[in-house]
C-alpha positions as YAML, in Angstrom:
chain: A
units: angstrom
residues:
- id: 1
  name: SER
  ca: [9.11, 15.50, 23.35]
- id: 2
  name: ASP
  ca: [5.83, 14.75, 22.70]
- id: 3
  name: GLU
  ca: [4.23, 12.86, 26.02]
- id: 4
  name: PHE
  ca: [1.35, 11.87, 23.57]
- id: 5
  name: ALA
  ca: [3.42, 10.44, 20.67]
- id: 6
  name: GLY
  ca: [4.10, 6.85, 20.94]
- id: 7
  name: MET
  ca: [5.05, 3.82, 18.68]
- id: 8
  name: SER
  ca: [3.81, 0.76, 17.15]
- id: 9
  name: TYR
  ca: [3.80, -1.27, 14.25]
- id: 10
  name: SER
  ca: [1.88, -4.03, 12.55]
- id: 11
  name: TYR
  ca: [2.36, -7.83, 12.81]
- id: 12
  name: ILE
  ca: [0.54, -10.67, 11.02]
- id: 13
  name: SER
  ca: [-0.52, -13.85, 12.73]
- id: 14
  name: SER
  ca: [1.97, -16.93, 12.84]
- id: 15
  name: LYS
  ca: [-0.97, -19.00, 10.67]
- id: 16
  name: SER
  ca: [-0.54, -16.03, 7.63]
- id: 17
  name: ASP
  ca: [1.77, -16.15, 5.02]
- id: 18
  name: GLY
  ca: [2.89, -13.65, 2.24]
- id: 19
  name: GLU
  ca: [-0.37, -13.90, 0.46]
- id: 20
  name: ASP
  ca: [-2.05, -11.82, 3.17]
- id: 21
  name: TYR
  ca: [0.14, -8.93, 2.33]
- id: 22
  name: LEU
  ca: [-0.76, -9.20, -1.39]
- id: 23
  name: ASN
  ca: [-4.32, -9.18, -0.22]
- id: 24
  name: MET
  ca: [-4.19, -5.90, 2.00]
- id: 25
  name: GLU
  ca: [-1.86, -4.25, -1.02]
- id: 26
  name: LYS
  ca: [-4.90, -4.59, -3.26]
- id: 27
  name: PRO
  ca: [-7.05, -1.39, -4.32]
- id: 28
  name: VAL
  ca: [-10.40, -1.57, -3.16]
- id: 29
  name: SER
  ca: [-11.66, 0.86, -5.69]
- id: 30
  name: PHE
  ca: [-10.03, 3.20, -7.91]
- id: 31
  name: ARG
  ca: [-10.02, 6.13, -5.15]
- id: 32
  name: LEU
  ca: [-9.59, 3.77, -2.24]
- id: 33
  name: ARG
  ca: [-5.92, 2.44, -1.83]
- id: 34
  name: PHE
  ca: [-3.91, 1.48, 1.36]
- id: 35
  name: ALA
  ca: [-0.24, 2.04, 1.86]
- id: 36
  name: GLY
  ca: [1.83, 1.72, 5.17]
- id: 37
  name: GLU
  ca: [4.23, -0.85, 6.21]
- id: 38
  name: ALA
  ca: [1.66, -3.43, 6.96]
- id: 39
  name: THR
  ca: [1.05, -3.63, 3.38]
- id: 40
  name: CYS
  ca: [4.81, -4.36, 2.52]
- id: 41
  name: ARG
  ca: [5.67, -7.95, 2.07]
- id: 42
  name: PHE
  ca: [9.43, -7.77, 2.10]
- id: 43
  name: TYR
  ca: [9.45, -4.94, 4.63]
- id: 44
  name: PRO
  ca: [6.68, -5.07, 6.99]
- id: 45
  name: ALA
  ca: [6.90, -2.94, 10.40]
- id: 46
  name: THR
  ca: [9.50, -0.82, 9.47]
- id: 47
  name: VAL
  ca: [9.74, 2.98, 7.88]
- id: 48
  name: SER
  ca: [11.21, 1.61, 4.67]
- id: 49
  name: GLY
  ca: [7.91, -0.77, 4.39]
- id: 50
  name: ALA
  ca: [5.79, 2.48, 4.67]
- id: 51
  name: VAL
  ca: [8.12, 4.36, 2.25]
- id: 52
  name: PHE
  ca: [7.93, 1.85, -0.48]
- id: 53
  name: SER
  ca: [4.49, 1.03, -0.02]
- id: 54
  name: GLY
  ca: [3.62, 4.54, -0.59]
- id: 55
  name: LEU
  ca: [5.86, 4.90, -3.46]
- id: 56
  name: ARG
  ca: [4.14, 1.71, -5.14]
- id: 57
  name: GLU
  ca: [0.68, 3.17, -4.55]
- id: 58
  name: ALA
  ca: [1.77, 6.54, -6.11]
- id: 59
  name: GLY
  ca: [3.11, 4.57, -9.28]
- id: 60
  name: ARG
  ca: [-0.41, 2.92, -9.03]
- id: 61
  name: ILE
  ca: [-2.36, 6.41, -9.13]
- id: 62
  name: ASP
  ca: [-0.33, 7.53, -11.62]
- id: 63
  name: PHE
  ca: [-0.52, 4.65, -14.00]
- id: 64
  name: ASP
  ca: [-4.63, 4.65, -13.58]
- id: 65
  name: TYR
  ca: [-4.60, 8.35, -14.36]
- id: 66
  name: ARG
  ca: [-2.72, 7.90, -17.48]
- id: 67
  name: GLN
  ca: [-4.70, 4.89, -18.40]
- id: 68
  name: LYS
  ca: [-7.94, 7.08, -18.18]
- id: 69
  name: GLU
  ca: [-6.40, 9.81, -19.95]
- id: 70
  name: LYS
  ca: [-5.49, 7.53, -22.80]
- id: 71
  name: GLU
  ca: [-9.15, 6.04, -22.96]
- id: 72
  name: ARG
  ca: [-10.71, 9.58, -23.29]
- id: 73
  name: GLU
  ca: [-8.59, 10.40, -26.24]
...
């Protein structure tokens, strides 16, 4: 085992709501996007949330690049 490896997860304030997750998952720009369990409203603080958010962003990237290709035609 790795003595320097630890575990952590995100949490939101008790004053927060689901809208905060929606704000964190918004792309900042065409090239800057966020994924990870902290951006997954329905599965926060889980490995599943990290995986689902990665798939979400991969889908968005694919969609955006396809749109750019259509614009070039």
